[in-house]
Short mmCIF file of C-alpha atoms and ligand atoms in Angstrom, two decimals:
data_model
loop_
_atom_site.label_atom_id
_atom_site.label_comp_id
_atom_site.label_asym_id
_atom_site.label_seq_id
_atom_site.Cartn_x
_atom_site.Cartn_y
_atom_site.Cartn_z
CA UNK A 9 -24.88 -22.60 14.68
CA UNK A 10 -27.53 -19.98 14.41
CA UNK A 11 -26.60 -16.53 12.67
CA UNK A 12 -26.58 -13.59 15.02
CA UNK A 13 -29.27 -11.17 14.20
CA UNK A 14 -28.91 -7.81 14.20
CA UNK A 15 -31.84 -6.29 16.80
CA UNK A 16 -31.64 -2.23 15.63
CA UNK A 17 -33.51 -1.19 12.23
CA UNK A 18 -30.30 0.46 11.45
CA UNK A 19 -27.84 -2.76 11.95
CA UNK A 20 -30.66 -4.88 10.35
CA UNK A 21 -30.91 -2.54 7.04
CA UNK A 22 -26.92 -3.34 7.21
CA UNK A 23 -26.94 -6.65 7.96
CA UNK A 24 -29.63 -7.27 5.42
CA UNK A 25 -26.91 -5.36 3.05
CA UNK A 26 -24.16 -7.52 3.84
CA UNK A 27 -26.24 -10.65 3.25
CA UNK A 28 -27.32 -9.29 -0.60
CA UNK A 29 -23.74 -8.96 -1.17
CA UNK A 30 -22.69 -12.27 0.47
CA UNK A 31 -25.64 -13.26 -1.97
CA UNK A 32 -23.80 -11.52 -5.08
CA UNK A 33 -20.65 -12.44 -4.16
CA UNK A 34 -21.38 -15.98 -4.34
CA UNK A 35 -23.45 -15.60 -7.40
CA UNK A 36 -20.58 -13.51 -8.89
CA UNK A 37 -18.15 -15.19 -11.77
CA UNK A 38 -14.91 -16.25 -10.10
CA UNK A 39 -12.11 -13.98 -11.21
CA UNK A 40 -8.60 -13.38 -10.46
CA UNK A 41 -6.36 -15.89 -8.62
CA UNK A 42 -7.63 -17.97 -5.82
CA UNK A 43 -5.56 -18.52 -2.38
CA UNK A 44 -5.83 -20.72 0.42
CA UNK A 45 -8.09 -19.89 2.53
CA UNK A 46 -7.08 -17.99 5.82
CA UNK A 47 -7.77 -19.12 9.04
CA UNK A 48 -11.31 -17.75 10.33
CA UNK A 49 -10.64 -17.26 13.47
CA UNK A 50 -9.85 -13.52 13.83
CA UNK A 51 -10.86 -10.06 12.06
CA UNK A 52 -8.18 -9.15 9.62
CA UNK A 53 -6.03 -6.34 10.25
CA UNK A 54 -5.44 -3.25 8.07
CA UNK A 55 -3.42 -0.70 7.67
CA UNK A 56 -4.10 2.33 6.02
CA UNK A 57 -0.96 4.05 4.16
CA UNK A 58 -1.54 7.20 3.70
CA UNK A 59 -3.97 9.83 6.27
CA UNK A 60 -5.76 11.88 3.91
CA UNK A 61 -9.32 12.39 3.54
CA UNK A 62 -10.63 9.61 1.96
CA UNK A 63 -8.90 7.23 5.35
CA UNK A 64 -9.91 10.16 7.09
CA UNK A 65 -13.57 10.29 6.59
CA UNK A 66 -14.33 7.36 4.50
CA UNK A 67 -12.02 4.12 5.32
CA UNK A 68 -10.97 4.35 9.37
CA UNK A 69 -14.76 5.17 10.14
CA UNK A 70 -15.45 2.32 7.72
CA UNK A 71 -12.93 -0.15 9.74
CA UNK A 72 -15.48 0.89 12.84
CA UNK A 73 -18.13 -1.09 11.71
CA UNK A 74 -16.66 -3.82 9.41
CA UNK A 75 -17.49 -7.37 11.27
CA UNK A 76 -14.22 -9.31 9.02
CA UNK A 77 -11.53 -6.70 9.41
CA UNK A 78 -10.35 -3.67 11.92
CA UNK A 79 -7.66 -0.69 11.69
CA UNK A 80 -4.22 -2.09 13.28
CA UNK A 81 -1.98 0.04 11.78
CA UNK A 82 -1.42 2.83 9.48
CA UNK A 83 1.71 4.22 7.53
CA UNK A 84 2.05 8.19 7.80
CA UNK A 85 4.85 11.31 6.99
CA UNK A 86 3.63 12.48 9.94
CA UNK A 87 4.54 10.49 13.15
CA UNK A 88 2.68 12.95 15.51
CA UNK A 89 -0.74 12.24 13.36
CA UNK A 90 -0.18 8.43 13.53
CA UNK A 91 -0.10 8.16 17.15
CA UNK A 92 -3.04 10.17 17.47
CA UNK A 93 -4.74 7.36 15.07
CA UNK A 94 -3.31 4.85 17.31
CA UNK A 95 -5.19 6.42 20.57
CA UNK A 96 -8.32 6.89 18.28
CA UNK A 97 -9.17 3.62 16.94
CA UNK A 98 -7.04 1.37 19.79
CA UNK A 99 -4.14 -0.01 18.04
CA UNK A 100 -0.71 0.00 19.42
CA UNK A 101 2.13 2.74 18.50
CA UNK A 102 4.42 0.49 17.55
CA UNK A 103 2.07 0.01 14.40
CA UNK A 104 2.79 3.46 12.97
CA UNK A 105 4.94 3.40 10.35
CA UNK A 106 6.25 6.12 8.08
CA UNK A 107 6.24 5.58 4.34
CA UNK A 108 10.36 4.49 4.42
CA UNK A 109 9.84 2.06 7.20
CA UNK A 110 6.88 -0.23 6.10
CA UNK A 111 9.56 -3.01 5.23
CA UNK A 112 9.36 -3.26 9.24
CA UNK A 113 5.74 -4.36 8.77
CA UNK A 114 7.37 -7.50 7.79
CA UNK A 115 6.44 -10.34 10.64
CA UNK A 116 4.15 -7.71 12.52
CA UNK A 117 1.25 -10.34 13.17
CA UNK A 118 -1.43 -7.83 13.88
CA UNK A 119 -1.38 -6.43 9.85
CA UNK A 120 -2.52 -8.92 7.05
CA UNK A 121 -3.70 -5.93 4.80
CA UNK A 122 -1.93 -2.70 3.78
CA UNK A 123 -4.92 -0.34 1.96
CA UNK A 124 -2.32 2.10 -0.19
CA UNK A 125 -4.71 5.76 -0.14
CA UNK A 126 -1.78 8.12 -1.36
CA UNK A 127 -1.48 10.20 -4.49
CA UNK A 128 -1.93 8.12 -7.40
CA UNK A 129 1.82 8.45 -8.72
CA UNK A 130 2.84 6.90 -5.19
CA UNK A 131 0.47 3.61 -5.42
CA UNK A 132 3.07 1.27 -6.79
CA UNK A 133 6.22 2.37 -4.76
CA UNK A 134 4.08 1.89 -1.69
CA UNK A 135 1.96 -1.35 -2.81
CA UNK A 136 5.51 -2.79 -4.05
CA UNK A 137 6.60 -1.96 -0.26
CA UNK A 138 3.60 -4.23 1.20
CA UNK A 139 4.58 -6.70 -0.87
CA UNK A 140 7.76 -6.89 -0.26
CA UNK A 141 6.96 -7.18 3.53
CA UNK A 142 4.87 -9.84 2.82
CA UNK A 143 0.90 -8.65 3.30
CA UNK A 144 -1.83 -8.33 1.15
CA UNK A 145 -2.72 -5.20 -0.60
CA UNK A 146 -5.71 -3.27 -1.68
CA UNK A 147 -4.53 -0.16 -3.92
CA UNK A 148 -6.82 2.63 -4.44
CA UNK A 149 -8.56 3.58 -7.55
CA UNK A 150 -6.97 4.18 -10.06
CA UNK A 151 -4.43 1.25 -9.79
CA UNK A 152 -1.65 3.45 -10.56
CA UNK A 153 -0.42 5.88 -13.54
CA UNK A 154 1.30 3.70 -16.29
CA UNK A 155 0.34 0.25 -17.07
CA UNK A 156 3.92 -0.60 -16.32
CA UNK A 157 4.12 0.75 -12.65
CA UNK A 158 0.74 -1.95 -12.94
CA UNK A 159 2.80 -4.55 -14.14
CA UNK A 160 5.35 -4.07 -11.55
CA UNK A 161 2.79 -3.99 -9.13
CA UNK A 162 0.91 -7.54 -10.25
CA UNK A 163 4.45 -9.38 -10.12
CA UNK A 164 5.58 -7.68 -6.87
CA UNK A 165 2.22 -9.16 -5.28
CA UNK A 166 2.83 -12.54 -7.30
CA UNK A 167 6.34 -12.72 -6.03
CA UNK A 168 5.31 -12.48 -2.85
CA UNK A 169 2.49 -14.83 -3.12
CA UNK A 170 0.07 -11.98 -1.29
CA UNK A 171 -3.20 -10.65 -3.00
CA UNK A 172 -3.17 -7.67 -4.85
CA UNK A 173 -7.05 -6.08 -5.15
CA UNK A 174 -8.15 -2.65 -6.23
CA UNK A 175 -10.14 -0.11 -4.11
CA UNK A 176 -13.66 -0.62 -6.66
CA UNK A 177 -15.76 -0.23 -3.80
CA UNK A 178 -18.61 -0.65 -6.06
CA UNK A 179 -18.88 -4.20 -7.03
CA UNK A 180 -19.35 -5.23 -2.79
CA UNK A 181 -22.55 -2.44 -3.66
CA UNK A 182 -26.19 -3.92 -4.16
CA UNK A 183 -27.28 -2.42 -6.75
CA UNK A 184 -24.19 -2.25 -8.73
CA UNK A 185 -23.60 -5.47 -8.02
CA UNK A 186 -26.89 -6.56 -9.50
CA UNK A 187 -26.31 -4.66 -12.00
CA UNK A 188 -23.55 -6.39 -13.24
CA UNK A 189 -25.47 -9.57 -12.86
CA UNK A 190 -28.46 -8.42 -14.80
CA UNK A 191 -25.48 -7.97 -17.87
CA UNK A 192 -23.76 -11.64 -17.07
CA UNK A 193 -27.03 -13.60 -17.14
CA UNK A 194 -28.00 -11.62 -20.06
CA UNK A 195 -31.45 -10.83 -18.12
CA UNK A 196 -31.65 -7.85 -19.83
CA UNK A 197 -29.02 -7.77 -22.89
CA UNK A 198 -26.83 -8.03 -24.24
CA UNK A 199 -26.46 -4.59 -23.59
CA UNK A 200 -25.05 -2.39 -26.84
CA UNK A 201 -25.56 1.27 -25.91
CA UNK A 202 -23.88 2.51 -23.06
CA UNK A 203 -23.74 5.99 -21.42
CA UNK A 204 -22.07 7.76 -18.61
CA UNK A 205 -20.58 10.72 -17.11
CA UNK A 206 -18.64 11.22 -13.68
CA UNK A 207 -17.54 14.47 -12.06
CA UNK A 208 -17.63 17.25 -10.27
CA UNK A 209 -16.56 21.40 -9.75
CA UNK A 210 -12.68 21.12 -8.55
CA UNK A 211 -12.63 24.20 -6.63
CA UNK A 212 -9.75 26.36 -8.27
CA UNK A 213 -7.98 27.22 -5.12
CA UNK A 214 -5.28 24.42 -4.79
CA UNK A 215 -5.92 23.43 -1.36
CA UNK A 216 -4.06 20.14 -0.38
CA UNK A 217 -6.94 18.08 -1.02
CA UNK A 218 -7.04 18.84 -4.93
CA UNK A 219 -3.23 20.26 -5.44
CA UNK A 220 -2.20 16.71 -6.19
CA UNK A 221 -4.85 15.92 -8.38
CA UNK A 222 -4.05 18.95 -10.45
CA UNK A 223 -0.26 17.97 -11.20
CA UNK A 224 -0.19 15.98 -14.21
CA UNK A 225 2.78 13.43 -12.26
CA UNK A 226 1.20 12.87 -8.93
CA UNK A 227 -2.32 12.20 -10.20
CA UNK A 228 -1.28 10.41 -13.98
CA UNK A 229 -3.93 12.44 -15.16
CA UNK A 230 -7.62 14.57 -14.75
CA UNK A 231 -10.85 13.39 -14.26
CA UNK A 232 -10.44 10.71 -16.38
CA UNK A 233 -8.08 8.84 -14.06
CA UNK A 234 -10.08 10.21 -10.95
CA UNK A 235 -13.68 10.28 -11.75
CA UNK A 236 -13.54 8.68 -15.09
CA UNK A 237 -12.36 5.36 -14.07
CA UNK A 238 -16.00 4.60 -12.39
CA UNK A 239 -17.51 5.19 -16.05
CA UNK A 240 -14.47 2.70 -17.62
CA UNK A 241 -15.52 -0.02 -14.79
CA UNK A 242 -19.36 0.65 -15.65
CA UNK A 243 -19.53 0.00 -19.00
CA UNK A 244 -16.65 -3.36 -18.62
CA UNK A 245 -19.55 -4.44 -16.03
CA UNK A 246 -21.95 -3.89 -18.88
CA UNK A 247 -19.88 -5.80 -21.13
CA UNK A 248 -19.24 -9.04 -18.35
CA UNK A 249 -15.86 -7.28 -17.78
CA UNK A 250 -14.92 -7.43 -21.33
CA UNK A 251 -12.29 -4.79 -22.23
CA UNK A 252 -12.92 -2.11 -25.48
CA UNK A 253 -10.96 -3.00 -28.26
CA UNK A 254 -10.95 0.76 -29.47
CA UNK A 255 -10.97 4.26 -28.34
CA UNK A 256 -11.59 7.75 -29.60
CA UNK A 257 -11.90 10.92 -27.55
CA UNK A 258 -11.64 14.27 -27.05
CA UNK A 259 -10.57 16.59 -24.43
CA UNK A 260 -12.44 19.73 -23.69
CA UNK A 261 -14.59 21.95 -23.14
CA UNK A 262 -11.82 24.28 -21.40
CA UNK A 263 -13.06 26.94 -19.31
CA UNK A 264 -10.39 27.57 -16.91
CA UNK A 265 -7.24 27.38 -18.48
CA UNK A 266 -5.16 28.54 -15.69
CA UNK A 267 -6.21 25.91 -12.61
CA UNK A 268 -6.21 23.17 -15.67
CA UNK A 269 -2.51 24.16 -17.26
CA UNK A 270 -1.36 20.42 -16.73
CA UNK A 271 -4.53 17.98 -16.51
CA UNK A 272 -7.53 17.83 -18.13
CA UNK A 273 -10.44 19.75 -17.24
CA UNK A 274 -12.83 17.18 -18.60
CA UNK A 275 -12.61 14.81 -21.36
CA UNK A 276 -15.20 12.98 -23.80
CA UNK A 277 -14.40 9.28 -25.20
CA UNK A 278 -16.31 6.29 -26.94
CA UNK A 279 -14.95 2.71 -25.93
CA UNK A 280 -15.87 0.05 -28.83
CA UNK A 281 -16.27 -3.55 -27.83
CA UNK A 282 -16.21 -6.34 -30.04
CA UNK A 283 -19.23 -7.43 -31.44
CA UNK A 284 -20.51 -3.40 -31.99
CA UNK A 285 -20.94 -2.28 -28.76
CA UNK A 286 -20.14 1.36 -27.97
CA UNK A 287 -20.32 3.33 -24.51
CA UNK A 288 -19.75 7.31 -24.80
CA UNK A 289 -18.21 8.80 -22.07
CA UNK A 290 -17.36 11.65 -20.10
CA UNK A 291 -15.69 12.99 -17.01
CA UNK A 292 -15.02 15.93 -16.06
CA UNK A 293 -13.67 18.88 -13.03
CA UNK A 294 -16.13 21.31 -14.45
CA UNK A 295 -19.74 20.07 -13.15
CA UNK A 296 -21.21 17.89 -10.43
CA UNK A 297 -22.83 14.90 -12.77
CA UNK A 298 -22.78 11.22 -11.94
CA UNK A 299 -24.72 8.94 -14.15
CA UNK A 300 -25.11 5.79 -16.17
CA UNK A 301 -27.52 4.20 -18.71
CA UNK A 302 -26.99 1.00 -20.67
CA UNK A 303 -29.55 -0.51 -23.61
CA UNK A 304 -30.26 -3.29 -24.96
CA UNK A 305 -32.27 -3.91 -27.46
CA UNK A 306 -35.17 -4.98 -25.56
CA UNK A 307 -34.17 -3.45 -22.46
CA UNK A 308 -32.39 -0.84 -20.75
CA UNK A 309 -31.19 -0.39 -17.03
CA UNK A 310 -29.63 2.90 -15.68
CA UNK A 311 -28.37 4.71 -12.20
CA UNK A 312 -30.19 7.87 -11.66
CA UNK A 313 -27.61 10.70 -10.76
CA UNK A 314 -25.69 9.95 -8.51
CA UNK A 315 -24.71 6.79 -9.91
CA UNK A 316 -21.04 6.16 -8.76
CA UNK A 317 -21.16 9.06 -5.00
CA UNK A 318 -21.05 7.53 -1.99
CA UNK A 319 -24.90 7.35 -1.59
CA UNK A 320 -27.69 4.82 -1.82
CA UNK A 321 -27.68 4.47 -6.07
CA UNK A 322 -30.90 4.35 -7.67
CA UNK A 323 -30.97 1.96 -10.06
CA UNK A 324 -34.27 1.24 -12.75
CA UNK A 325 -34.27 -1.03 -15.49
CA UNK A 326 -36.83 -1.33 -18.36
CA UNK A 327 -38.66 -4.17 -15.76
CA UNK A 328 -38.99 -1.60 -12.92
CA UNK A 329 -36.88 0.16 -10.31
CA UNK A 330 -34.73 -2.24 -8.45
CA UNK A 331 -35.16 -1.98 -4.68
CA UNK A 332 -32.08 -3.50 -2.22
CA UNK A 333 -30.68 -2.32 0.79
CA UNK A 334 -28.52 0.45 1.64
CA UNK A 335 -25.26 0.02 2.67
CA UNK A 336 -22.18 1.77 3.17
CA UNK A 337 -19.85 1.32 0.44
CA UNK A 338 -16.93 0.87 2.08
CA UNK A 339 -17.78 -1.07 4.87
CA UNK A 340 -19.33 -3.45 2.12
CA UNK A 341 -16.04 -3.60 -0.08
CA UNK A 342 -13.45 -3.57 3.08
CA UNK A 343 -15.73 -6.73 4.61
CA UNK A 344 -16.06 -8.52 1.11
CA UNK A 345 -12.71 -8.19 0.34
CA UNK A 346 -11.66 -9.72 3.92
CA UNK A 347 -14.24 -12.36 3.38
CA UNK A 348 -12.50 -13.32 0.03
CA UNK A 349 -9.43 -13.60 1.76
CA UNK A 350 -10.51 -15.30 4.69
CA UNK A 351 -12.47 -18.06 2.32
CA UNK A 352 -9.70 -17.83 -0.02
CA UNK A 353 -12.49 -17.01 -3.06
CA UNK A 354 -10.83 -14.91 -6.06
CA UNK A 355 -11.48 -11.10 -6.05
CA UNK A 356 -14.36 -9.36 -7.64
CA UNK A 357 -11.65 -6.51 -8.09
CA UNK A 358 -8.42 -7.75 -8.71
CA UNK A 359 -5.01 -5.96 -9.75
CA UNK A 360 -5.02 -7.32 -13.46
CA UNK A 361 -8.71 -5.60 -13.90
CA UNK A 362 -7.08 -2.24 -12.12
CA UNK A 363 -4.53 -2.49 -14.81
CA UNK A 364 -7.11 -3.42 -17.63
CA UNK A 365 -8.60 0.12 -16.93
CA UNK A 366 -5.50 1.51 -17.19
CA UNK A 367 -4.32 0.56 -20.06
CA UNK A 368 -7.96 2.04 -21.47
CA UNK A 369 -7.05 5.13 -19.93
CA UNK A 370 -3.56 5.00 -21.52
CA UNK A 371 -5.75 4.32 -25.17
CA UNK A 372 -7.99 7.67 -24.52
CA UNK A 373 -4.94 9.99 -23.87
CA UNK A 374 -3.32 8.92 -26.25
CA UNK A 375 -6.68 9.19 -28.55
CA UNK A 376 -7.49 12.56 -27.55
CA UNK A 377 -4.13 14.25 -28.03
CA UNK A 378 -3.61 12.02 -31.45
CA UNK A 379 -7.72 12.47 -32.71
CA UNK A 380 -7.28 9.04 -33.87
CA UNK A 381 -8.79 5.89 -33.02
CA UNK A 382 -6.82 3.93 -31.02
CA UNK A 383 -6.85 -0.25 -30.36
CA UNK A 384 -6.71 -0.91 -26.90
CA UNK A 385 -4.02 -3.24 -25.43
CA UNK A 386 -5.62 -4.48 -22.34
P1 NAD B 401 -5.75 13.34 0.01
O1 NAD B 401 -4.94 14.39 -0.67
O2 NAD B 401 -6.85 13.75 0.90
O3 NAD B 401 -4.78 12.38 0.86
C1 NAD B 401 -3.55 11.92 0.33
C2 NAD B 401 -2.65 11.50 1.47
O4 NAD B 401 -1.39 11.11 0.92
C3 NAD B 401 -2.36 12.62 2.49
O5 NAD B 401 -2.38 12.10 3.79
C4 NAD B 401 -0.94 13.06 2.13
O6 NAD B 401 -0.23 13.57 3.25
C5 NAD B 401 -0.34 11.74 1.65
N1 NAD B 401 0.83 11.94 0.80
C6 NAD B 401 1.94 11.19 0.88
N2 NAD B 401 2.85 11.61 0.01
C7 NAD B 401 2.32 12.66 -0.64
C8 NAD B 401 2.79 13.52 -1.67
N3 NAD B 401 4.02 13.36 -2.22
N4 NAD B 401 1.97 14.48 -2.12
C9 NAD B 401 0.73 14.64 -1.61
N5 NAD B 401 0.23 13.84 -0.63
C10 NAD B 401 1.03 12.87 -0.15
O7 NAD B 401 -6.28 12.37 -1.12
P2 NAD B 401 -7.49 11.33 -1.02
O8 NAD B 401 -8.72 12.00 -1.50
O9 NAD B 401 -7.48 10.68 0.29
O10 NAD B 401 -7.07 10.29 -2.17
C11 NAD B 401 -6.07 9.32 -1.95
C12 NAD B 401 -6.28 8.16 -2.94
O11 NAD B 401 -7.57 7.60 -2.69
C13 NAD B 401 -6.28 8.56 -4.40
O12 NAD B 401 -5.67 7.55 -5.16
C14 NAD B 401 -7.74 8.68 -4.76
O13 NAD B 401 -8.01 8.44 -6.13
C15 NAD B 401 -8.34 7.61 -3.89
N6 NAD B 401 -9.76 7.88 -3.51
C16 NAD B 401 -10.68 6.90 -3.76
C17 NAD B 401 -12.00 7.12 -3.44
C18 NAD B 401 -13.02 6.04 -3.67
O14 NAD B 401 -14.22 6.31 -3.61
N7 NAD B 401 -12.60 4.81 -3.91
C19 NAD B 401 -12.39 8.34 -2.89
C20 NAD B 401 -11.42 9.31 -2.63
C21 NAD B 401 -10.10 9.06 -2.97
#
């Protein structure tokens, strides 16, 4: 049969996308647990829990234009907002749920996965939910805020024989996903020195978009668990998803004390990997900066700023600037991840790497507020 092909320049440039990360995907190691696959013969169905602004403006847009998956439900505190959803992207009412009711999801045909977008604190009460009613899950970054709401998480999913995945929309990106294949066939590498920061200005009026990620509970943390997490994942891809064995960091600077009275306002750390390689760190609430450099030593590869926003990265490496397509990230990660179901591959992202990172977050905290080293127990 021969492949449709997209006529516009604009659903080419995608479709081109979509085929480099087909292309990467296959290429990709094979991790996490495999399933059987699904049957092919329809686009999976999602359902967002949670209405905020990343579903808002990022994720139901995204489920627009994803060719393996569509919005068919969503889970919401506010019924009133749900149905609007339901008129908006065409599903039916009966597929709004509110966050005490999505054990009804249970048997509902037109949901196979529940996308958890709430306050960090809330990702494993509400992925454990899923579970329970039998659909797959993809938790947002970061997984949760203990490793052992993670573990509870990972055997809720097992128990229920569903797929547990984590919201890393940038491993279904071109250029970080060749990125992470330039480290695993050593093409340039191994890399040893790695470098990154990730942040930007919180605004220090606690609107409802950053209240939550200024209490220490609901968020597990500052930027570190926020922004930092993208800087964790980079230098793991450096390292062929190899986890530090050591930490050290520091919080600080500080210079608002009052909006930052329970999380950090940014943080430094250095991970140590066995064999000598080190990445320093940083993420922070106090600057707009997004960037990432790893060298070997005869070679080096790094994202211009912004290296882990929602735009095109720009990614050169000591052999010249790598040109792929553009795509949009999470149209890329919510169709790769539905193609991994559907052909029952292992995911590039899956719950046990969520709770790798962490457990590395766990080892900074407790490295900055103890200024000791401290072994990581990934
Ligand atoms: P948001 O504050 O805009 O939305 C959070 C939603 O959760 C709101 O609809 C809110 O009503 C709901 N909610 C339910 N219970 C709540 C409670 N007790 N307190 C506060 N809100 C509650 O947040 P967001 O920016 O959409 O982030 C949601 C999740 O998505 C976070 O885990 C965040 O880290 C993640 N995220 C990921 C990316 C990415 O690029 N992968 C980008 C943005 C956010």
């Amino acid at each position: 049969m021969r492949t449709p092909q997209p006529s516009s320049p604009v659903s080419r440039r995608v479709f081109l996308g979509q085929l480099v990360v087909a292309a990467a995907l296959v290429l990709a190691p094979r991790r996490g647990r495999a399933l059987e696959p699904l049957p092919q013969t329809k686009k999976l169905g999602v359902a967002l829990v949670g209405l905020g602004g990343y579903s808002t403006h990022q994720l139901g847009p995204a489920l627009r234009a994803t060719r393996h998956c569509r919005l068919t439900g969503v889970v919401t505190g506010s019924r009133e907002k749900g149905v609007k959803w339901a008129h908006n992207y065409g599903f039916p009412e009966r597929n709004v749920f509110s966050y005490d009711t999505m054990e009804r999801m249970a048997g509902n045909p037109d949901i196979d996965i529940v996308y958890v977008v709430t306050p960090n604190l809330l990702h494993a009460g509400h992925c454990i939910a899923a579970a329970k009613a039998g659909k797959h899950v993809i938790c947002e970054k970061p997984m949760a805020t203990s490793v052992a709401d993670c573990d509870a998480m990972i055997a809720a999913c097992r128990a229920a024989g569903v797929r547990l995945t984590v919201g890393y929309r940038l491993h279904y990106e071109p250029h970080h996903a060749e990125f992470a294949r330039l480290a695993r066939e050593k093409v340039i590498g191994p890399f040893l020195r790695m470098s990154g920061a990730n942040g930007f200005e919180m605004n220090s009026s606690a609107t409802a978009k950053t209240a939550w990620r200024l209490d220490k509970r609901l968020a597990g943390g500052g930027p570190l668990m926020d922004m930092g997490v993208y800087v964790i994942q980079a230098a793991c891809m450096a390292k062929v998803e190899e986890a530090p064995v050591a930490v050290t960091a520091q919080f600080g600077p500080v210079t608002r004390p009052k909006v930052f009275s329970e999380v950090e306002e940014s943080i430094t750390w250095t991970m140590e990997f066995a064999g000598g390689a080190v990445a320093n760190c940083r993420a922070t609430y106090g600057e707009q900066v997004s960037n990432f450099r790893a060298e070997a030593d005869h070679g080096w590869a790094q994202f211009e700023d912004p290296a882990f926003y929602y735009a095109e990265p720009m990614l050169t490496t000591s052999r010249g600037p790598v040109n792929l397509p553009k795509v949009n990230h999470q149209v890329a990660q919510l169709d790769g991840m539905a193609m991994e179901l559907l052909d029952g591959r292992p995911s590039l992202a899956p719950g046990e790497m969520g709770r790798r990172d962490i457990a590395i977050a766990e080892a900074i905290y407790a490295a900055a507020k103890s200024s000791r080293r401290v072994e990581v127990q990934a």
